[in-house]
Short mmCIF file of C-alpha atoms and ligand atoms in Angstrom, two decimals:
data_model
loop_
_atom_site.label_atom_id
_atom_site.label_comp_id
_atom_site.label_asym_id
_atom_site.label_seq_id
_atom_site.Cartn_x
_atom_site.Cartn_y
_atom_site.Cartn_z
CA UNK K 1259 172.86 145.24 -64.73
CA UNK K 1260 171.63 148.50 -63.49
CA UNK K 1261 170.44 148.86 -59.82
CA UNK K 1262 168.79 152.17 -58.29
CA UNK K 1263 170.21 151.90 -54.68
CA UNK K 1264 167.52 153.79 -52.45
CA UNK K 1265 169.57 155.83 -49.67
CA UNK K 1266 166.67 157.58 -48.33
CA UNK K 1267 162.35 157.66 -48.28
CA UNK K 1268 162.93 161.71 -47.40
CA UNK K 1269 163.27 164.26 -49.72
CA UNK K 1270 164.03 168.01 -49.70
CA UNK K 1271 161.29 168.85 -52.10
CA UNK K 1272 157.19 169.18 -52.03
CA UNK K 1273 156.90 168.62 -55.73
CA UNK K 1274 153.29 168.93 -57.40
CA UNK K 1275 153.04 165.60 -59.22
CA UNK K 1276 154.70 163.63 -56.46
CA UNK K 1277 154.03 165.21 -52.35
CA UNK K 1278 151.25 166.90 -53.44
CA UNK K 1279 149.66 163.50 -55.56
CA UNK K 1280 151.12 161.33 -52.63
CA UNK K 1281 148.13 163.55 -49.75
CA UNK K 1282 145.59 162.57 -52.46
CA UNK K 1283 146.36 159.01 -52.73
CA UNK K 1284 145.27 156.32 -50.33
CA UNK K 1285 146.98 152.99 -49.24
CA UNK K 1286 144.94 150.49 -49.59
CA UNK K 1287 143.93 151.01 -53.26
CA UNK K 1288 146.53 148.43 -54.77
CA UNK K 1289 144.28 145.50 -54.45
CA UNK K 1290 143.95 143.04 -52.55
CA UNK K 1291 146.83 141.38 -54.02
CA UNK K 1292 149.28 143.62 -53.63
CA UNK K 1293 149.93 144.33 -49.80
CA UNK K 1294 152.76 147.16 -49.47
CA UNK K 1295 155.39 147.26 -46.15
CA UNK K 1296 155.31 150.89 -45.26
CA UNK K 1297 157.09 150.29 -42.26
CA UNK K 1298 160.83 150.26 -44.49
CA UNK K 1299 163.88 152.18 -42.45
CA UNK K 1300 163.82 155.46 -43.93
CA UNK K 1301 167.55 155.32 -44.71
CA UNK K 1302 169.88 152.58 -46.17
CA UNK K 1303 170.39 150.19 -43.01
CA UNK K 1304 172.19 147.15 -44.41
CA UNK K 1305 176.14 146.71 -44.30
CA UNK K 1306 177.35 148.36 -46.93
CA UNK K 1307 179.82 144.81 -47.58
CA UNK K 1308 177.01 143.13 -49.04
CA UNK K 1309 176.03 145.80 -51.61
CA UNK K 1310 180.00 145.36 -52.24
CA UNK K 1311 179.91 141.22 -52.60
CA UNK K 1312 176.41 141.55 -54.62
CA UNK K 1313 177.70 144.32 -57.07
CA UNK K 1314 180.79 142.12 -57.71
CA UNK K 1315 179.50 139.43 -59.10
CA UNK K 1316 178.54 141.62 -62.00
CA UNK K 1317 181.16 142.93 -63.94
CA UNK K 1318 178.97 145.60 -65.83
CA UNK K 1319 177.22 146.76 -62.59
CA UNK K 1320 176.13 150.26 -62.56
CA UNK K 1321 174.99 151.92 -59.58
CA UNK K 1322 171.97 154.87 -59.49
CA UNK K 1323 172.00 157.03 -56.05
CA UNK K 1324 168.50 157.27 -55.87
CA UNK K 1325 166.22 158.43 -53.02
CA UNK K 1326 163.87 160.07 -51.96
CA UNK K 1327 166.37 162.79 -52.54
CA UNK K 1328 170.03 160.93 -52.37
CA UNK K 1329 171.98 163.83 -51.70
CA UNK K 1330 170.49 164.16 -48.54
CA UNK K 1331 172.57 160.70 -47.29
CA UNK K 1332 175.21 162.39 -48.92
CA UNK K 1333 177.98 161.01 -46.09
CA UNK K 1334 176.66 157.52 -47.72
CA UNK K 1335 176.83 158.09 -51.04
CA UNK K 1336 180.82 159.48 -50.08
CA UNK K 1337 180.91 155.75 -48.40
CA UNK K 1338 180.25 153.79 -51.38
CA UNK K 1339 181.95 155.29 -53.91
CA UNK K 1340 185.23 155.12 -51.31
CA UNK K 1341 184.49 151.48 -51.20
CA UNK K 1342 182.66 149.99 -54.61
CA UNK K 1343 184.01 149.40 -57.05
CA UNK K 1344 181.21 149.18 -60.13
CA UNK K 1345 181.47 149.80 -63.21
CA UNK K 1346 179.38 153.21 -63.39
CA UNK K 1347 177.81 155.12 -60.34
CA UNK K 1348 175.45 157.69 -61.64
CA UNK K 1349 172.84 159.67 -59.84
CA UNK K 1350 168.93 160.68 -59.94
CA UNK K 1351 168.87 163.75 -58.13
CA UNK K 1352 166.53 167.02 -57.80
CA UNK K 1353 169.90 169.09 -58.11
CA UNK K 1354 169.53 171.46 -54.86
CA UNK K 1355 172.27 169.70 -52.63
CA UNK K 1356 175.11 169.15 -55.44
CA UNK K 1357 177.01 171.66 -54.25
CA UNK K 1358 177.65 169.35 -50.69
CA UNK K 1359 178.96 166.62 -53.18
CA UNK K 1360 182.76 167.28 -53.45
CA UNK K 1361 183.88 167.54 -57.05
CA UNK K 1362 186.31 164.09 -56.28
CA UNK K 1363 182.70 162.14 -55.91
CA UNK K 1364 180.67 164.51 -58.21
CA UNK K 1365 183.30 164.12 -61.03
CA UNK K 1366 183.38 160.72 -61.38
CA UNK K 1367 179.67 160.06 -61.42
CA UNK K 1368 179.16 158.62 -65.54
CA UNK K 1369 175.67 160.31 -65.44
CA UNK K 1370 173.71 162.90 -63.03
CA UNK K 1371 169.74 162.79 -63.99
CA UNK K 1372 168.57 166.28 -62.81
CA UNK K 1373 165.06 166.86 -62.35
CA UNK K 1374 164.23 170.20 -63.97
CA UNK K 1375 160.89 170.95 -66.09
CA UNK K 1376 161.89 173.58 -68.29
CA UNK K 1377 161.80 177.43 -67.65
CA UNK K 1378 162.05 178.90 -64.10
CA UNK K 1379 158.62 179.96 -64.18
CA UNK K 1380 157.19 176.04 -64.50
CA UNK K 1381 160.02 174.48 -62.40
CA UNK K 1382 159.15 176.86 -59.59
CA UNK K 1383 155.37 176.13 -59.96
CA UNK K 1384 155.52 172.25 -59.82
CA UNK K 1385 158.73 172.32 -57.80
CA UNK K 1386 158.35 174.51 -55.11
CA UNK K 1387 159.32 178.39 -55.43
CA UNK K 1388 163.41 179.56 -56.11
CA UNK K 1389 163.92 175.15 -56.86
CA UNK K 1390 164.91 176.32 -60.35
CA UNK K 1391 167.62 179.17 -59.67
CA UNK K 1392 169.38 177.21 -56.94
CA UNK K 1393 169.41 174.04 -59.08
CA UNK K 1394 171.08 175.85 -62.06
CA UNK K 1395 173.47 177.77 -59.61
CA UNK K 1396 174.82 173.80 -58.87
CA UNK K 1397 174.96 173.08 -62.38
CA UNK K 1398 176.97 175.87 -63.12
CA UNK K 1399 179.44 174.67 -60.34
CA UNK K 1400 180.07 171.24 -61.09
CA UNK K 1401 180.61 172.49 -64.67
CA UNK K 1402 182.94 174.69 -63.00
CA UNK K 1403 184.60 172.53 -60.47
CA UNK K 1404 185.14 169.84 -63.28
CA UNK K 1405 182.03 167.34 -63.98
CA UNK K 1406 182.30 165.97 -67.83
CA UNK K 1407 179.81 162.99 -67.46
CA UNK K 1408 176.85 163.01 -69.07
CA UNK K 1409 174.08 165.85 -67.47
CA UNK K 1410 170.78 164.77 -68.12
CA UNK K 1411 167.89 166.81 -67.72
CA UNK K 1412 164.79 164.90 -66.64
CA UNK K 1413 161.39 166.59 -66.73
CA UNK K 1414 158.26 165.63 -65.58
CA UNK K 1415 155.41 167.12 -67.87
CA UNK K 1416 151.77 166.91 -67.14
CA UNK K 1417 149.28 170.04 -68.20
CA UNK K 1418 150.85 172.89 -67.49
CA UNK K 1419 153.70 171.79 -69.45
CA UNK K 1420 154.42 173.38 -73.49
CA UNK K 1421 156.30 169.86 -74.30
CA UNK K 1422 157.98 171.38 -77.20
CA UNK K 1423 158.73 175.00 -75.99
CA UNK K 1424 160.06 173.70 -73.02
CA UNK K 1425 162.30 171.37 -74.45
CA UNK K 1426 163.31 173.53 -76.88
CA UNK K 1427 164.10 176.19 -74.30
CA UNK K 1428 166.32 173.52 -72.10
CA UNK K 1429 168.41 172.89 -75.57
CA UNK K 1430 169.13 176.71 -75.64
CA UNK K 1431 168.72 179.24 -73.36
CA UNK K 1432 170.57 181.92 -71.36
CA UNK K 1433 170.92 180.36 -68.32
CA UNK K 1434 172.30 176.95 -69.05
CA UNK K 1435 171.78 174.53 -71.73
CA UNK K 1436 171.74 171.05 -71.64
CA UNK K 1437 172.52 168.88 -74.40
CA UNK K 1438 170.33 165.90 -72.82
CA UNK K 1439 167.02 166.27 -72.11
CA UNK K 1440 164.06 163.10 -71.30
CA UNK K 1441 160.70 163.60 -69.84
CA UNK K 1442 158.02 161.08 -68.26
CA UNK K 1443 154.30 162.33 -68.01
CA UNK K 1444 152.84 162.09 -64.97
CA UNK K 1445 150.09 159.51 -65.79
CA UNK K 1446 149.22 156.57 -64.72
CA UNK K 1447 150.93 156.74 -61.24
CA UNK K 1448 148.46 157.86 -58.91
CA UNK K 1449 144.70 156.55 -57.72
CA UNK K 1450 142.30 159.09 -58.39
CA UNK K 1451 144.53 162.33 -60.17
CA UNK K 1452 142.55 161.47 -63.23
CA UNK K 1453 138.94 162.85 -62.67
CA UNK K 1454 140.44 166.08 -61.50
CA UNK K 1455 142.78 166.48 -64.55
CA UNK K 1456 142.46 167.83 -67.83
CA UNK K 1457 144.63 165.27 -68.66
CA UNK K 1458 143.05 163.97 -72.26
CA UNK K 1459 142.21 168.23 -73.53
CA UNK K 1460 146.11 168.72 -72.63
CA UNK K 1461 147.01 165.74 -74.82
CA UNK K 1462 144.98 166.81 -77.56
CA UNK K 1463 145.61 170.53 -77.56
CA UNK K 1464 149.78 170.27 -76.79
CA UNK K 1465 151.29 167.58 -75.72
CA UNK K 1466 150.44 165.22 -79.15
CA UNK K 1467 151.16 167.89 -81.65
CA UNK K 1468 153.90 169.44 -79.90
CA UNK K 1469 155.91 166.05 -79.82
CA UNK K 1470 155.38 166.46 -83.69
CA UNK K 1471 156.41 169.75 -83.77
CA UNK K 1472 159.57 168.61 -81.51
CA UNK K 1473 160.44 165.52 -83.78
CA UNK K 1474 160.20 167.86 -86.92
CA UNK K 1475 163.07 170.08 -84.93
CA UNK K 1476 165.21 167.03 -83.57
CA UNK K 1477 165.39 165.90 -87.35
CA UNK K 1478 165.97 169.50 -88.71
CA UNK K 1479 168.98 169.87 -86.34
CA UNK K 1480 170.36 166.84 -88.22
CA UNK K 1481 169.81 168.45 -91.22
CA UNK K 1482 171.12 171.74 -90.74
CA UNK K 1483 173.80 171.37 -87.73
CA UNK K 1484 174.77 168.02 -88.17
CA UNK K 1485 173.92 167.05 -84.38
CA UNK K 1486 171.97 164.22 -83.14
CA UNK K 1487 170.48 165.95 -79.83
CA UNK K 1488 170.22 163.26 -76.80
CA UNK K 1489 166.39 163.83 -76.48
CA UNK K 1490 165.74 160.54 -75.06
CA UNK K 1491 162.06 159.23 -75.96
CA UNK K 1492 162.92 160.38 -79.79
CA UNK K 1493 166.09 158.81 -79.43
CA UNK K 1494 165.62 155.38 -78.07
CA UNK K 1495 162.70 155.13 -80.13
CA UNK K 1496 164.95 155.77 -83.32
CA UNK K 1497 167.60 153.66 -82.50
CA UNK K 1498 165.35 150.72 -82.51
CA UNK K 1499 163.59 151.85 -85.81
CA UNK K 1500 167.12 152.14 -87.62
CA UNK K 1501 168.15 149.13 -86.22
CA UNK K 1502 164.97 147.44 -87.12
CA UNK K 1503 164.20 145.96 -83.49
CA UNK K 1504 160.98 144.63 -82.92
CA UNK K 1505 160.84 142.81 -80.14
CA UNK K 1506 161.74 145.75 -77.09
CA UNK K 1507 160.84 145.08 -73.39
CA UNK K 1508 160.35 147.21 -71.26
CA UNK K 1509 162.43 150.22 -72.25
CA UNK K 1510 163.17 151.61 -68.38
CA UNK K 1511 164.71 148.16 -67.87
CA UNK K 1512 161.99 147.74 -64.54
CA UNK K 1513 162.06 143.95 -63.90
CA UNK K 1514 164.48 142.75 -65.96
CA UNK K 1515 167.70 144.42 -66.04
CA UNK K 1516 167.43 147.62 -63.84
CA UNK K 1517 166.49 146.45 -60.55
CA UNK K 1518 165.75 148.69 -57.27
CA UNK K 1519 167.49 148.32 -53.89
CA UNK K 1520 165.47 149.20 -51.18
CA UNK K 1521 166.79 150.90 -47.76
CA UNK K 1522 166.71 146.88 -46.38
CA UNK K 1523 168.25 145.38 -49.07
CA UNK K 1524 165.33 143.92 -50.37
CA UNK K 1525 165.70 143.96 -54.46
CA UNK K 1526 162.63 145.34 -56.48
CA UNK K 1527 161.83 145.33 -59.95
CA UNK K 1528 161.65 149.07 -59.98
CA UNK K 1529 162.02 152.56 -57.55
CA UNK K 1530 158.25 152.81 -57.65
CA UNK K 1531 157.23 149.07 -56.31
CA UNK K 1532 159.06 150.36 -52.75
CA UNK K 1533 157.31 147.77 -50.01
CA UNK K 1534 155.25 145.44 -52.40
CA UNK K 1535 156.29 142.09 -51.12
CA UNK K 1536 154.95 140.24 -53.83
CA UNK K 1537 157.69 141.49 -55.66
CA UNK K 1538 160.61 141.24 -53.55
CA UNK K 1539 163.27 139.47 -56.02
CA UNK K 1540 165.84 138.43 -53.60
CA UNK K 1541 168.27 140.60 -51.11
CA UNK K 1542 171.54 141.78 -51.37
CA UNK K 1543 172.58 139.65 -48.87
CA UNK K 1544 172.57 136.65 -50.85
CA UNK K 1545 171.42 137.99 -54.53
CA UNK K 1546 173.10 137.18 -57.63
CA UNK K 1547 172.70 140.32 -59.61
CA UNK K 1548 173.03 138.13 -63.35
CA UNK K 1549 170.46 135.53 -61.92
CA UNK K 1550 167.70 137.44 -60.44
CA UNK K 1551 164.26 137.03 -61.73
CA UNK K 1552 162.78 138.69 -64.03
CA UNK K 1553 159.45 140.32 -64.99
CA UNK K 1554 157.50 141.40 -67.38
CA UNK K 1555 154.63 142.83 -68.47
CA UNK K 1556 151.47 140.20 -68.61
CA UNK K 1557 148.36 141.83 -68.42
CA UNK K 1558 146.39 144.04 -70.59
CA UNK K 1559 146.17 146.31 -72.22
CA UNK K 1560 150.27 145.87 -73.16
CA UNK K 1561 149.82 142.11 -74.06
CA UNK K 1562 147.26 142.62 -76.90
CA UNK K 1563 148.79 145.82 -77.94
CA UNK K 1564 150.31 145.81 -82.07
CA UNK K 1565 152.82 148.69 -80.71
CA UNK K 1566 153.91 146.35 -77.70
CA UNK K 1567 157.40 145.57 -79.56
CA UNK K 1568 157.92 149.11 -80.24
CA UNK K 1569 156.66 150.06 -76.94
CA UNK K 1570 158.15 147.80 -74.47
CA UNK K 1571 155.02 148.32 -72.32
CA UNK K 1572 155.59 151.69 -70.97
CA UNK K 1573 155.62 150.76 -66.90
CA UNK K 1574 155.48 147.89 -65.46
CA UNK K 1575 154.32 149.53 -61.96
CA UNK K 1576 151.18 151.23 -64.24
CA UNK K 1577 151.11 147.93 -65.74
CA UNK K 1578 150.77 145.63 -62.64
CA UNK K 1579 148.86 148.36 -60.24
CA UNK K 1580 146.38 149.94 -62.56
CA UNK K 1581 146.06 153.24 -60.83
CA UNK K 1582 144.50 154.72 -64.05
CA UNK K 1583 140.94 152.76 -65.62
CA UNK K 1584 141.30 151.36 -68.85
CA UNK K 1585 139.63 154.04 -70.57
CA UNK K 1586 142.10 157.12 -68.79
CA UNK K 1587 144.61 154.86 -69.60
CA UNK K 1588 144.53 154.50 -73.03
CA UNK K 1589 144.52 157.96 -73.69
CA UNK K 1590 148.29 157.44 -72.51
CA UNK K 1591 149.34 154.78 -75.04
CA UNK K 1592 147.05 157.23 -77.24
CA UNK K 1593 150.78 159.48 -76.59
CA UNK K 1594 152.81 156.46 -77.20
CA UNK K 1595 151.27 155.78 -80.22
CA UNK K 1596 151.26 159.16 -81.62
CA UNK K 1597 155.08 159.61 -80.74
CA UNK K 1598 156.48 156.70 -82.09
CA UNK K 1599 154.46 157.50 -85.13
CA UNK K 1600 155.97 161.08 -85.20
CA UNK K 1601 159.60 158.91 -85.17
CA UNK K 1602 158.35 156.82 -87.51
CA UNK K 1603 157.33 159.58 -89.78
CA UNK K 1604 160.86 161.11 -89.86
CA UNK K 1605 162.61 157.66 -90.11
CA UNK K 1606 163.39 158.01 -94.46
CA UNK K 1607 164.84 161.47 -93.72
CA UNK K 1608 166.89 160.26 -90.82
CA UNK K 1609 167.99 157.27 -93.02
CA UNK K 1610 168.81 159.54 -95.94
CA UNK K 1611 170.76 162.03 -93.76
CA UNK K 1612 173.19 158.57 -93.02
CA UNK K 1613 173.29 158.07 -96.76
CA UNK K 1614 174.44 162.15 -97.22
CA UNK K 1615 176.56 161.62 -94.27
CA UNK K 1616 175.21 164.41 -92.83
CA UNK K 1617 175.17 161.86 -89.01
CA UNK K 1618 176.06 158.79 -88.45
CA UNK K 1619 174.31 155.94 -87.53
CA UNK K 1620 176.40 155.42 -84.18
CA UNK K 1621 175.31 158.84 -83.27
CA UNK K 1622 171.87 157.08 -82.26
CA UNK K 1623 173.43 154.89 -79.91
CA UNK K 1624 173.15 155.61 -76.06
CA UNK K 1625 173.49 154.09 -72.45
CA UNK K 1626 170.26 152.16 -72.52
CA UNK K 1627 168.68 151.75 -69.19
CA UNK K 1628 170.72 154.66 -67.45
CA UNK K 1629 167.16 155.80 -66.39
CA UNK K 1630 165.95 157.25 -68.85
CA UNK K 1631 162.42 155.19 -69.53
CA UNK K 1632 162.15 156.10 -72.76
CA UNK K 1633 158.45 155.36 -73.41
CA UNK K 1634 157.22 158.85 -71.33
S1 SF4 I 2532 151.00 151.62 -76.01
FE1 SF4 I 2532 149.98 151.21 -74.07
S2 SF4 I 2532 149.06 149.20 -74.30
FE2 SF4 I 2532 150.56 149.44 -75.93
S3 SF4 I 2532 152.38 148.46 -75.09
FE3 SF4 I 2532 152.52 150.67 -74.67
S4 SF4 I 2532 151.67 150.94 -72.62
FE4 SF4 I 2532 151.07 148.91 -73.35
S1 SF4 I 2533 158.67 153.39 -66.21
FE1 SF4 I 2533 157.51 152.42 -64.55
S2 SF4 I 2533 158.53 150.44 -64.25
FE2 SF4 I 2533 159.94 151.74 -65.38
S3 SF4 I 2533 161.23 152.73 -63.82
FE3 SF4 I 2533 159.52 154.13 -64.26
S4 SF4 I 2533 157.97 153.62 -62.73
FE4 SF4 I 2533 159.41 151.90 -62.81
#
């Protein structure tokens, strides 16, 4: 099991798509249904003993500092990995305090998601100015200083985003290259961002044809280099393809099998469900982290879908809140649609390149659930 542990509500950034959405949104427009605690301690405040006793009872448990920005409780994160024992910590982070990590913490982190949106010029605009030059100036140092785990660089696209130049321009650059790269559009997570975006034009015009574009590269690379790049929505959805899978849930693991701690110790089925009671699914005071409940998606539009099995469902917050109408929505799954199709597309070259030996099949396989969503 996989479980975000939420050290901290504050972060050290103003992003665009997440501070900046938050001033816009209002509280109340869950439903009726869904009441929300805001009142949660802004920091982890339970004994850190009972994280220990819950994570134990799971041999496979994997631990994600999460926040808010996690490397602000930095002294906490120092705490836990000096006294758990899981099997993997990892880290979602926005990258500008890794250099207050020591390299004996930093170095044995299995995974660091980094938030980064491509070139400087982007990061800087939806991240705040100078975000992107001190972020690389930390990934450059716990290259330096040691770090070998997997470096994940996690986008957030919306409009202003060139999907595939982007990408293409994390893969290789001058500056620093990653060799993992996943994105998640911002859609679908706020009350009333729609009517002021250009959301469905931006779809259209770049994001659908440049995730062809991008799927047409991923599968040259295999061609001509021999490489399977970790691009994670192409990947995961590949991986199931190959391995003819039909049947996915959700592919973030929200609700089933990567759960959310909150600062109280209350267990959620995801980061993003922070304070909905309804959905509390036990505490770590008395949790067992192989027998909590699960979710999953119930409602429409997911539950009549024909790509549901492919899909997974996307989000199980978008699912359950329905921030976006039906109608804004579905020019999301329009995305989902048109990307697994793109996978699809390339799936007889893929399998031919196995045949020529040109990749292997294993070189599709990945830590599912590590936080990566998949679905964007
Ligand atoms: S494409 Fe849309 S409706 Fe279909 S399963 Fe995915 S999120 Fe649900
Ligand atoms: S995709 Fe949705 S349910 Fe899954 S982790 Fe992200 S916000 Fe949560």
């Amino acid at each position: 099991m996989f479980f975000h542990v939420i050290l901290t509500s504050d972060c050290n950034l103003q992003c665009k798509y997440c501070f900046g959405e938050s001033l816009n949104d209002f509280e109340d427009e869950f439903g009726d249904d869904i009441e929300v605690d805001y009142d949660l301690p802004r920091k982890l405040n339970y004994d850190l003993g009972l994280l220990d006793r819950f994570c134990c009872k799971d041999l496979d448990c994997c631990l994600t500092f999460y926040g808010g920005e996690p490397l602000l409780e930095a002294e906490k994160i120092r705490q836990i990995m000096d006294n758990l024992k899981p099997k993997h910590f990892m880290i979602q982070t926005n990258g500008l305090l890794l250099d207050k990590l020591e390299p004996k913490y930093v170095n044995r982190l299995h995974t660091i998601l980094v938030s980064i949106d491509g070139r400087e010029a982007l990061t800087d605009y939806y991240r705040g100015k100078g975000t992107f030059r001190k972020v690389i100036n930390n990934l450059k140092l716990i290259k330096r200083n040691g770090f070998e785990g997997e470096l994940i660089a996690r986008m957030t696209v919306m409009e202003q985003t060139d999907i595939q130049k982007q990408v293409q321009w994390l893969l290789a650059n001058d500056e620093f290259c990653f060799s993992s790269v996943h994105w998640q559009l911002n859609a679908g997570f706020w009350g009333n961002d729609y009517q002021r975006r250009n959301f469905e034009a931006w779809v259209d015009s770049n994001y659908i044809p440049g995730v062809k574009e991008l799927t047409n590269f991923w599968v040259d690379q295999m061609e001509q280099e021999g490489v399977v790049l970790k691009l994670y929505p192409l990947l995961g959805i590949a991986n199931s393809l190959l391995n003819h899978e039909k049947n996915a849930l959700m592919r973030c693991g929200g609700g089933w099998i990567n759960y959310a701690i909150q600062t109280d110790g209350y267990i959620i089925p995801c980061p993003t469900m922070w304070g909905m009671n309804k959905y509390y699914l036990g505490h770590v005071s008395n949790g067992n982290p192989l027998k909590l409940k699960k979710i999953f998606v119930e409602d429409k539009p997911c539950v009549d879908c024909p790509i549901l099995g492919v899909c997974g469902g996307r989000c199980l917050y978008a699912n359950i809140t329905k921030r976006w109408t039906d109608e804004s929505y579905s020019k999301v799954c329009r995305t989902v649609e048109q990307l697994i199709a793109a996978v699809e597309g390339e799936v007889p070259r893929i399998q031919q390149l196995i045949k020529d030996e040109k990749i292997r099949h294993e070189d599709f396989d990945f830590v599912k659930y590590n936080g990566c969503e998949i679905i964007p």
